[in-house]
XYZ file of C-alpha atoms in Angstrom:
642
model
C 22.267 -59.274 6.761
C 24.127 -62.354 5.553
C 24.657 -65.072 8.146
C 28.021 -66.783 7.935
C 28.511 -70.528 7.891
C 30.078 -72.088 10.977
C 31.556 -74.882 8.862
C 35.146 -73.584 8.862
C 35.158 -73.866 12.674
C 33.172 -77.125 12.656
C 35.395 -78.815 10.066
C 38.406 -78.641 12.367
C 36.498 -80.660 14.984
C 35.203 -83.438 12.730
C 38.386 -85.566 12.609
C 37.980 -86.032 16.370
C 34.417 -87.431 16.422
C 32.632 -90.611 15.416
C 30.694 -90.586 12.138
C 31.720 -87.070 11.031
C 29.928 -87.589 7.694
C 26.556 -86.979 9.392
C 27.430 -83.322 10.006
C 28.686 -82.224 6.579
C 25.438 -81.915 4.593
C 25.249 -81.828 0.811
C 22.887 -84.799 0.463
C 21.315 -85.484 -2.910
C 18.126 -83.372 -3.188
C 19.029 -81.111 -0.278
C 18.417 -77.392 -0.709
C 20.507 -74.329 0.085
C 18.840 -70.993 -0.672
C 20.283 -67.510 -0.596
C 19.787 -66.055 2.883
C 19.311 -62.444 1.820
C 16.691 -63.260 -0.834
C 14.404 -64.791 1.797
C 12.446 -62.957 4.465
C 11.190 -65.936 6.524
C 13.680 -68.569 7.596
C 12.956 -71.912 9.290
C 15.340 -74.304 11.018
C 13.722 -77.752 11.210
C 15.017 -80.267 13.705
C 14.317 -83.900 14.366
C 15.828 -84.126 17.862
C 17.722 -87.372 17.434
C 20.806 -88.587 15.628
C 21.151 -88.053 11.875
C 20.643 -91.762 11.168
C 17.201 -91.620 12.808
C 16.214 -88.091 11.852
C 17.051 -87.881 8.174
C 14.527 -90.535 6.992
C 11.730 -88.950 9.061
C 8.908 -88.273 6.619
C 7.335 -85.402 8.537
C 10.500 -83.315 8.666
C 11.372 -84.138 5.062
C 7.915 -83.062 3.863
C 7.952 -79.713 5.691
C 11.502 -79.037 4.467
C 10.329 -79.358 0.881
C 6.985 -77.561 1.338
C 8.737 -74.517 2.805
C 11.594 -74.406 0.331
C 9.146 -74.470 -2.587
C 7.714 -71.171 -1.356
C 9.344 -68.058 -2.793
C 11.105 -65.925 -0.206
C 11.182 -68.749 2.353
C 14.058 -71.025 3.265
C 14.187 -74.090 5.459
C 17.269 -75.934 6.660
C 17.661 -79.098 8.755
C 19.366 -79.829 12.026
C 19.830 -83.034 14.021
C 21.114 -83.825 17.489
C 24.881 -83.971 17.787
C 26.463 -86.886 19.619
C 28.035 -86.150 23.032
C 31.553 -86.289 21.578
C 30.851 -83.403 19.195
C 28.760 -81.551 21.786
C 31.769 -81.397 24.129
C 34.022 -80.072 21.358
C 31.422 -77.504 20.229
C 31.190 -76.161 23.769
C 34.974 -76.049 24.088
C 35.454 -74.193 20.804
C 32.327 -72.016 20.840
C 30.617 -73.619 17.830
C 26.811 -73.195 18.024
C 24.066 -75.655 17.041
C 23.989 -75.561 13.249
C 22.014 -76.672 10.225
C 23.508 -79.374 8.004
C 22.453 -77.617 4.792
C 24.435 -74.363 4.978
C 25.837 -74.741 8.517
C 24.117 -71.589 9.671
C 23.603 -71.020 13.403
C 20.123 -71.923 14.635
C 19.815 -68.671 16.591
C 19.787 -66.674 13.319
C 16.514 -68.212 12.073
C 13.000 -66.860 12.580
C 11.435 -70.182 13.588
C 13.068 -73.220 15.180
C 10.646 -76.095 14.568
C 11.131 -79.436 16.334
C 9.213 -82.595 15.441
C 8.733 -85.021 18.352
C 7.752 -88.588 17.501
C 8.543 -89.569 21.078
C 8.757 -87.704 24.359
C 12.213 -89.148 25.024
C 13.680 -86.483 22.728
C 13.004 -83.623 25.150
C 16.492 -83.507 26.657
C 17.955 -83.370 23.140
C 15.853 -80.245 22.536
C 17.390 -78.561 25.588
C 20.874 -79.519 24.386
C 20.185 -77.921 21.006
C 18.730 -74.744 22.542
C 21.699 -74.341 24.860
C 24.244 -74.988 22.109
C 22.398 -72.485 19.916
C 22.612 -69.771 22.558
C 18.825 -69.602 22.872
C 17.576 -69.236 26.479
C 16.090 -72.530 27.699
C 13.084 -70.817 29.259
C 10.739 -69.237 26.719
C 10.075 -66.382 29.152
C 13.721 -65.272 28.896
C 13.809 -64.924 25.098
C 13.912 -61.618 23.282
C 12.587 -60.399 19.965
C 15.818 -61.542 18.312
C 15.460 -65.201 19.344
C 13.671 -67.696 17.075
C 10.152 -68.836 17.842
C 10.635 -72.348 19.249
C 7.812 -74.462 17.829
C 6.961 -78.081 18.689
C 5.101 -80.498 16.421
C 4.719 -84.220 15.897
C 2.676 -86.758 17.845
C 4.177 -85.853 21.215
C 2.994 -82.266 20.724
C -0.582 -83.401 21.402
C 0.445 -82.967 25.049
C 3.160 -80.298 25.050
C 2.624 -79.355 28.714
C 5.795 -81.038 30.060
C 7.860 -78.772 27.761
C 5.620 -75.700 28.104
C 8.425 -73.772 29.849
C 10.809 -74.351 26.943
C 8.687 -73.853 23.808
C 7.001 -70.729 22.498
C 4.361 -72.571 20.487
C 3.002 -75.965 19.484
C 1.069 -77.153 16.451
C -0.990 -80.322 16.654
C -1.938 -82.356 13.607
C -0.781 -82.133 9.999
C 1.940 -79.601 9.339
C 1.854 -78.928 5.600
C -0.631 -76.041 5.532
C 0.112 -75.013 9.111
C 3.745 -74.066 8.435
C 2.704 -71.953 5.453
C 0.070 -70.134 7.516
C 2.646 -69.472 10.256
C 5.087 -68.253 7.612
C 2.562 -65.693 6.368
C 2.017 -64.363 9.903
C 5.762 -64.086 10.589
C 6.326 -62.374 7.235
C 3.602 -59.773 7.836
C 4.868 -59.036 11.364
C 8.438 -58.578 10.134
C 7.324 -56.400 7.207
C 5.536 -54.100 9.647
C 8.743 -53.630 11.638
C 8.075 -56.312 14.294
C 5.476 -54.229 16.189
C 4.849 -55.210 19.808
C 7.909 -57.434 19.819
C 7.873 -61.151 20.452
C 4.662 -60.979 22.471
C 2.694 -59.515 19.563
C 3.909 -62.187 17.135
C 2.899 -64.976 19.516
C -0.485 -63.322 20.093
C -1.130 -63.203 16.341
C -0.311 -66.910 16.119
C -2.554 -67.736 19.093
C -5.546 -65.868 17.679
C -5.640 -68.198 14.659
C -6.968 -70.920 16.954
C -4.527 -73.414 15.455
C -1.290 -72.565 17.262
C -0.943 -73.213 20.980
C 1.059 -70.625 22.942
C 1.615 -72.000 26.472
C 2.478 -68.606 28.012
C -1.045 -67.372 27.243
C -2.627 -70.019 29.489
C -2.548 -70.285 33.276
C -2.828 -73.654 35.010
C -4.574 -73.792 38.382
C -4.062 -76.799 40.677
C -6.275 -78.356 43.339
C -5.027 -79.166 46.829
C -4.633 -82.863 45.944
C -2.328 -82.099 43.005
C -4.856 -82.463 40.196
C -5.471 -79.660 37.701
C -8.372 -77.395 38.562
C -8.558 -75.635 35.217
C -6.513 -74.223 32.352
C -7.569 -70.696 31.467
C -6.422 -68.137 28.842
C -4.770 -65.069 30.348
C -5.094 -62.764 27.324
C -8.127 -61.404 25.450
C -8.654 -63.059 22.063
C -6.867 -66.285 22.983
C -9.149 -69.311 22.411
C -10.098 -71.652 25.266
C -9.264 -74.645 23.059
C -6.725 -75.020 20.253
C -7.652 -77.155 17.240
C -5.594 -79.675 15.309
C -4.761 -79.241 11.637
C -6.060 -81.777 9.114
C -4.977 -82.043 5.486
C -7.932 -83.585 3.657
C -6.667 -84.162 0.105
C -3.297 -85.911 0.186
C -3.044 -85.756 -3.612
C -2.712 -81.988 -3.261
C 0.393 -82.557 -1.132
C 2.532 -85.125 -3.038
C 5.559 -84.711 -0.800
C 8.379 -85.436 -0.655
C 8.797 -84.982 -4.390
C 12.591 -85.116 -4.153
C 13.371 -87.379 -1.181
C 16.682 -86.862 0.548
C 19.371 -89.470 -0.002
C 21.551 -89.805 3.116
C 25.327 -89.632 3.101
C 25.641 -91.979 6.075
C 23.791 -95.182 6.915
C 20.317 -94.547 8.348
C 17.633 -96.681 9.965
C 15.656 -96.857 6.689
C 17.547 -97.335 3.438
C 14.589 -96.855 1.125
C 12.310 -94.318 -0.482
C 8.949 -94.006 1.255
C 5.514 -92.930 0.091
C 2.655 -92.321 2.512
C -0.311 -94.094 0.907
C -2.930 -92.952 3.382
C -3.233 -91.065 6.638
C -5.397 -91.904 9.627
C -6.903 -95.134 10.933
C -10.352 -96.162 12.159
C -9.552 -99.646 13.423
C -10.086 -98.282 16.906
C -7.195 -99.974 18.739
C -7.582 -98.391 22.156
C -3.868 -98.205 22.948
C -2.901 -96.506 19.680
C -2.455 -92.757 19.941
C -1.400 -92.435 16.305
C -4.616 -94.082 15.127
C -6.775 -91.842 17.284
C -5.173 -88.443 16.661
C -4.810 -88.848 12.885
C -8.478 -89.530 12.172
C -10.194 -89.412 9.707
C -8.874 -91.833 7.086
C -7.608 -90.040 3.988
C -6.384 -92.186 1.120
C -3.927 -91.057 -1.484
C -5.234 -92.054 -4.921
C -3.714 -95.009 -6.727
C -2.518 -92.724 -9.520
C -1.115 -90.243 -7.019
C 0.865 -93.035 -5.373
C 2.174 -94.232 -8.721
C 3.334 -90.762 -9.694
C 5.104 -90.244 -6.368
C 6.905 -93.586 -6.624
C 8.009 -92.926 -10.194
C 9.263 -89.437 -9.445
C 10.921 -90.473 -6.189
C 12.825 -93.396 -7.683
C 14.130 -91.214 -10.505
C 15.235 -88.595 -7.989
C 16.980 -90.970 -5.585
C 18.076 -94.244 -7.132
C 16.751 -96.256 -4.193
C 15.966 -99.931 -4.850
C 13.167 -100.293 -2.310
C 9.904 -98.423 -1.821
C 8.156 -98.360 1.541
C 4.373 -97.956 1.335
C 3.693 -96.167 4.595
C 0.645 -95.688 6.773
C -0.571 -96.916 10.144
C -2.071 -99.992 8.490
C -0.955 -99.987 4.864
C -2.759 -103.183 3.858
C -6.042 -101.416 4.709
C -5.814 -99.110 1.672
C -8.936 -99.939 -0.309
C -6.848 -100.556 -3.449
C -3.730 -102.097 -1.912
C -3.874 -105.169 -4.172
C -3.909 -103.056 -7.341
C -1.213 -100.762 -5.935
C 1.218 -103.545 -5.109
C 0.603 -105.494 -8.307
C 0.849 -102.369 -10.439
C 4.121 -101.286 -8.835
C 5.601 -104.795 -8.955
C 4.711 -105.029 -12.667
C 6.056 -101.585 -13.459
C 9.435 -102.119 -11.769
C 9.931 -105.835 -12.449
C 12.903 -105.221 -14.751
C 14.487 -102.744 -12.343
C 14.162 -105.174 -9.416
C 12.645 -102.495 -7.183
C 11.361 -104.109 -3.988
C 8.259 -103.074 -2.053
C 7.719 -103.131 1.699
C 4.939 -102.480 4.193
C 5.260 -101.778 7.897
C 4.009 -104.550 10.182
C 0.837 -106.026 8.734
C -2.477 -106.716 10.407
C -3.261 -110.413 10.426
C -6.760 -109.864 9.053
C -5.500 -107.626 6.223
C -2.793 -110.010 5.049
C -2.991 -112.470 2.191
C -0.417 -114.462 0.285
C -1.098 -112.680 -3.018
C -0.213 -109.391 -1.338
C 2.918 -110.862 0.234
C 4.048 -112.338 -3.075
C 3.689 -108.995 -4.842
C 5.691 -107.297 -2.099
C 8.541 -109.786 -2.372
C 8.429 -110.332 -6.146
C 11.192 -107.869 -7.089
C 13.100 -107.832 -3.819
C 14.345 -110.229 -1.206
C 11.903 -112.409 0.703
C 12.464 -111.263 4.269
C 10.511 -112.260 7.356
C 6.886 -111.288 7.904
C 5.875 -109.153 10.870
C 2.465 -109.250 12.530
C 1.260 -107.397 15.606
C -1.383 -109.297 17.603
C -0.437 -106.922 20.504
C -2.085 -109.124 23.169
C -1.414 -112.768 23.957
C -4.926 -113.848 24.946
C -8.296 -113.536 23.257
C -9.569 -111.702 26.335
C -6.900 -109.013 26.339
C -7.339 -108.457 22.599
C -10.992 -107.658 23.283
C -9.892 -105.168 25.927
C -7.612 -103.353 23.473
C -10.041 -103.786 20.552
C -7.521 -105.709 18.462
C -9.990 -107.993 16.749
C -7.692 -110.835 15.740
C -8.329 -114.411 16.822
C -5.547 -116.925 17.379
C -7.177 -119.052 14.688
C -6.815 -116.171 12.210
C -3.166 -115.813 13.119
C -2.388 -119.519 12.847
C -4.131 -119.771 9.463
C -2.253 -116.739 8.152
C 1.088 -118.020 9.382
C 0.367 -121.466 7.938
C -0.227 -119.887 4.537
C 3.018 -117.945 4.817
C 5.099 -120.958 5.815
C 3.415 -122.978 3.069
C 4.437 -120.381 0.495
C 8.099 -120.373 1.335
C 8.515 -118.022 4.270
C 10.544 -119.394 7.168
C 10.686 -116.442 9.549
C 7.738 -114.745 11.296
C 7.962 -111.938 13.847
C 5.126 -111.288 16.312
C 4.857 -108.021 18.239
C 3.096 -107.776 21.607
C 2.725 -105.373 24.513
C 3.027 -106.045 28.222
C 1.201 -104.059 30.888
C -2.094 -103.527 29.059
C -5.105 -102.528 31.189
C -6.658 -105.449 33.177
C -3.778 -107.709 32.054
C -2.833 -110.724 34.188
C 0.178 -113.036 34.237
C -1.876 -115.592 32.326
C -2.595 -113.133 29.495
C 1.149 -112.643 29.038
C 2.034 -116.332 29.344
C -0.362 -117.017 26.472
C 2.060 -115.116 24.240
C 4.389 -118.076 24.646
C 1.579 -120.510 23.915
C 0.735 -118.624 20.726
C 4.373 -118.662 19.593
C 4.624 -122.408 20.205
C 1.426 -122.992 18.230
C 2.870 -120.949 15.378
C 6.023 -123.098 15.301
C 3.985 -126.298 15.502
C 1.846 -125.190 12.545
C 4.929 -124.168 10.583
C 6.515 -127.571 11.081
C 3.286 -129.268 10.046
C 2.917 -127.223 6.873
C 6.549 -127.355 5.766
C 7.455 -130.814 6.962
C 10.656 -129.396 8.422
C 11.874 -128.002 11.737
C 13.531 -125.097 9.914
C 10.977 -122.451 10.851
C 11.391 -119.594 13.321
C 9.177 -117.222 15.228
C 10.525 -114.146 16.989
C 8.469 -112.682 19.819
C 9.122 -108.968 20.382
C 7.529 -107.261 23.377
C 7.295 -103.622 24.374
C 5.894 -102.113 27.538
C 2.495 -100.428 27.242
C 2.442 -96.667 27.875
C -0.979 -94.946 28.186
C -1.174 -91.979 25.840
C -3.227 -88.760 25.692
C -6.281 -88.605 23.415
C -6.882 -92.377 23.628
C -9.457 -94.372 25.594
C -6.567 -95.547 27.805
C -5.596 -92.003 28.833
C -7.281 -92.694 32.191
C -5.635 -96.106 32.721
C -3.015 -96.963 35.361
C 0.377 -97.941 33.986
C 1.996 -101.179 35.150
C 5.051 -100.526 37.317
C 8.528 -101.289 36.002
C 8.983 -104.015 38.608
C 5.699 -105.759 37.754
C 6.484 -105.524 34.029
C 9.879 -107.130 34.521
C 8.432 -109.921 36.696
C 5.795 -110.721 34.086
C 8.281 -110.785 31.224
C 10.695 -112.960 33.212
C 7.950 -115.550 33.678
C 7.246 -115.491 29.940
C 10.926 -115.780 29.021
C 11.391 -118.740 31.353
C 8.314 -120.518 29.978
C 9.610 -120.155 26.397
C 13.227 -121.048 27.063
C 12.242 -123.978 29.235
C 10.310 -125.640 26.423
C 12.575 -128.284 24.878
C 10.300 -128.919 21.922
C 9.853 -125.345 20.681
C 12.118 -123.063 22.708
C 15.091 -123.096 20.324
C 12.871 -121.976 17.416
C 11.433 -118.982 19.283
C 13.429 -115.782 19.566
C 12.551 -113.512 22.478
C 13.223 -109.770 22.518
C 11.914 -107.372 25.112
C 12.662 -104.085 26.815
C 12.676 -103.817 30.576
C 9.941 -101.732 32.198
C 12.036 -98.733 33.246
C 12.115 -96.679 30.005
C 8.332 -97.122 29.688
C 7.764 -95.539 33.095
C 9.746 -92.460 32.091
C 7.924 -92.273 28.768
C 4.670 -92.523 30.731
C 5.771 -89.697 33.029
C 6.450 -87.480 30.019
C 3.439 -88.491 27.919
C 0.810 -87.769 30.607
C 2.704 -85.120 32.523
C 1.802 -81.477 33.096
C 3.884 -78.318 33.414
C 5.429 -79.458 36.697
C 7.399 -82.070 34.736
C 9.411 -79.309 33.050
C 11.572 -79.020 36.165
C 12.288 -82.752 35.957
C 13.323 -82.586 32.286
C 15.638 -79.661 33.016
C 17.194 -81.446 35.980
C 17.867 -84.528 33.817
C 19.428 -82.375 31.112
C 21.627 -80.519 33.610
C 22.771 -83.870 35.006
C 23.940 -84.961 31.547
C 20.815 -86.641 30.145
C 20.994 -87.019 26.368
C 19.539 -89.438 23.796
C 17.092 -90.990 26.274
C 15.525 -93.067 23.504
C 18.812 -94.990 23.169
C 19.298 -97.831 25.638
C 23.012 -97.155 26.046
C 22.397 -93.517 26.995
C 19.202 -93.866 29.050
C 19.535 -93.702 32.838
C 16.485 -94.616 34.909
C 18.279 -93.671 38.110
C 19.012 -90.211 36.741
C 15.359 -89.659 35.857
C 14.098 -90.860 39.242
C 16.614 -88.725 41.143
C 15.725 -85.716 38.988
C 12.017 -86.336 39.546
C 12.530 -86.327 43.318
C 14.387 -83.047 42.963
C 12.098 -81.417 40.399
C 8.820 -82.436 42.049
C 9.875 -81.655 45.625
C 7.154 -79.710 47.398
C 4.479 -80.338 44.751
C 2.797 -83.240 46.537
C 3.027 -85.428 43.420
C 5.613 -87.984 42.298
C 6.407 -90.387 39.448
C 3.811 -92.949 40.596
C 1.149 -90.220 40.709
C 1.707 -89.558 37.014
C 2.133 -93.178 35.897
C 0.557 -95.977 37.938
C -2.468 -93.943 39.117
C -5.878 -94.386 37.465
C -7.704 -91.163 36.530
C -11.405 -90.441 37.001
C -13.822 -89.007 34.444
C -14.058 -85.724 36.369
C -10.319 -85.060 36.370
C -9.073 -82.264 34.140
C -6.328 -83.806 32.025
C -3.299 -81.667 31.080
C -4.205 -81.800 27.379
C -7.969 -81.214 27.590
C -7.619 -77.713 26.115
C -6.018 -79.172 22.969
C -8.691 -80.430 20.591
C -7.698 -83.584 18.705
C -11.221 -83.790 17.246
C -12.153 -86.699 19.511
C -15.082 -86.263 21.860
C -13.976 -86.834 25.464
C -17.263 -88.534 26.355
C -16.766 -90.974 23.466
C -13.250 -91.761 24.652
C -14.582 -92.393 28.179
C -17.349 -94.677 26.871
C -14.753 -96.622 24.892
C -12.656 -96.933 28.062
C -15.683 -98.402 29.841
C -16.226 -100.790 26.900
C -12.601 -101.875 27.287
C -13.115 -102.698 30.960
C -16.174 -104.745 29.995
C -14.243 -106.467 27.160
C -16.578 -105.090 24.489
C -15.212 -104.881 20.935
C -16.071 -102.059 18.524
C -16.127 -102.424 14.727
C -14.062 -100.363 12.293
C -16.277 -97.331 11.613
C -14.883 -97.055 8.113
C -17.154 -99.893 7.001
C -19.912 -99.682 9.636
C -22.235 -97.014 11.007
C -20.631 -94.059 12.798
C -19.786 -94.418 16.494
C -19.753 -90.633 17.061
C -16.092 -90.184 17.953
C -16.556 -86.534 16.955
C -13.981 -86.112 14.180
C -16.093 -86.212 11.013
C -18.878 -83.797 12.068
C -16.261 -81.294 13.190
C -14.644 -81.421 9.750
C -17.974 -81.560 7.927
C -17.320 -84.813 6.091
C -18.200 -88.455 5.771
C -15.576 -91.138 6.160
C -13.691 -91.889 2.942
C -13.934 -95.492 1.824
C -12.779 -95.766 -1.802
C -12.116 -97.522 -4.104
C -11.730 -95.296 -7.149
C -11.727 -98.087 -9.745
C -8.616 -96.625 -11.399
C -5.617 -98.749 -12.262
C -1.996 -97.928 -11.702
C -0.963 -98.895 -15.218
C -0.683 -97.421 -17.713
C 0.433 -94.322 -15.854
C 2.868 -92.519 -18.085
C 5.413 -93.527 -20.670
C 8.415 -94.814 -18.771
C 11.828 -93.946 -20.188
C 14.086 -96.972 -20.291
């Protein structure tokens, strides 16, 4: 049965909203397939505004992987701004896809990718606008399967009431496996209804179905155990890991946005995973092991992507891009290849100990020379040992000196506040480091025209990291600490004017902490926030701390737990954590031992180049860590048409 586009009704509303272009679709390289020729249909949503969601690599990759499959279609949806939401409710226009403007409720699977937990209220907005019951228990066989993925899905318990399923880990093969199960169930006439489909997904061991697990609580509020309530449902659900990235060279045809987005470039993921062992970094822990894309594979993706998009900048993405074992050959080869076309290259923030001037010069050769960004994370040597960020201040100063000496005038340093065992003095040393950077820059350049911007975020303990047991610093204590740092920088007549200072107050971090380490009881809080008008909580202008606290008091009434219980409380080894039944590949005992090493200020080497530390990932996958290099060169690659 053909599903009609809602665009005729939507179009009449667009003159009355801001940025209407984000809702019209038709981007270069977007795909619209015939509805009736496909038997499995996915709606993919990044639950944030178009300008944030469209460049998201994960969603873009799955969109292309699914649409390449015969008989399968995938379309995209993003969160609508409150102005359009109000008009859609008034005129009865449902949540729609931007590709063919089909209603979300008509699809088989509604997949949402969560990079951050602060997108949960946007999910509820989309479900409600789509006409899909908010509670999974109220859905019928005709409603889509609501599926969560992305990094936040490694603890989906706070949204367990609202989702039907969650997938942890890499999505490329997972979405195809799910597609096959949905297709077979539909071909058989949807036997057993919605429950049977979810049971088939659960029995794979790689799809988590919250309704098939019961959570038992102890008298003091802690979890007693999480137990399957159906035969054949596994006690633990495993993450998905794509081992050969060259087999998945996506996106092949990157989307080109119609409206301005947060990243105006084409991006290629050059490797996945990280073994640096930074104890605060959830992304580094849950994406193990390291898997490098080959130098030739990278070259082919860049060439194809530039031809398909016309972008003038290529982002080489990973958690620590300069750690690719052939990064020097990659950057030089790409800079040589695209010298005439003036295609610029960029890396995300660079580790101090992986940076060198040759690399920086290659990155800036064809593009503009912008500022350099480094992330020491901690201000003092002591706190960097705690977090296992093995960078000395001497290393940083030497690196910055080389940068200033080679023509750079702007350096940005990223830190966190509220790290475990942190003191006021640890944070004040951030200011000392920034002043030393300016002093070195003046010495090297012989001019006062150098700048250093200090950017600080609040630390939030995350699941599946050694800090998952750690207490979070309160919002008040975070703000007090950052105020002292700000005053010490601004009060310095010699260096203060050359140091920029950017920081977020502690309140959003507390709410993120509540959501990241919460359990199923937090679902009532999220719903209360949504019903009180909470939207776009990741945006400062829309976030309301008071709303979240009031909703938490309401939603957690009678449970014996509160916001502090979830955030500023330290956990013990014996405590059952809400995500323990989701297997990220990391051994819990290893994580605990690393937490104890952190408290004792013991550093751990990168296991990529040293003997194994038994984190548990590699034996489970039956592999040894990949180290490279291949010895291949980027050029010559293919004949380039001029």
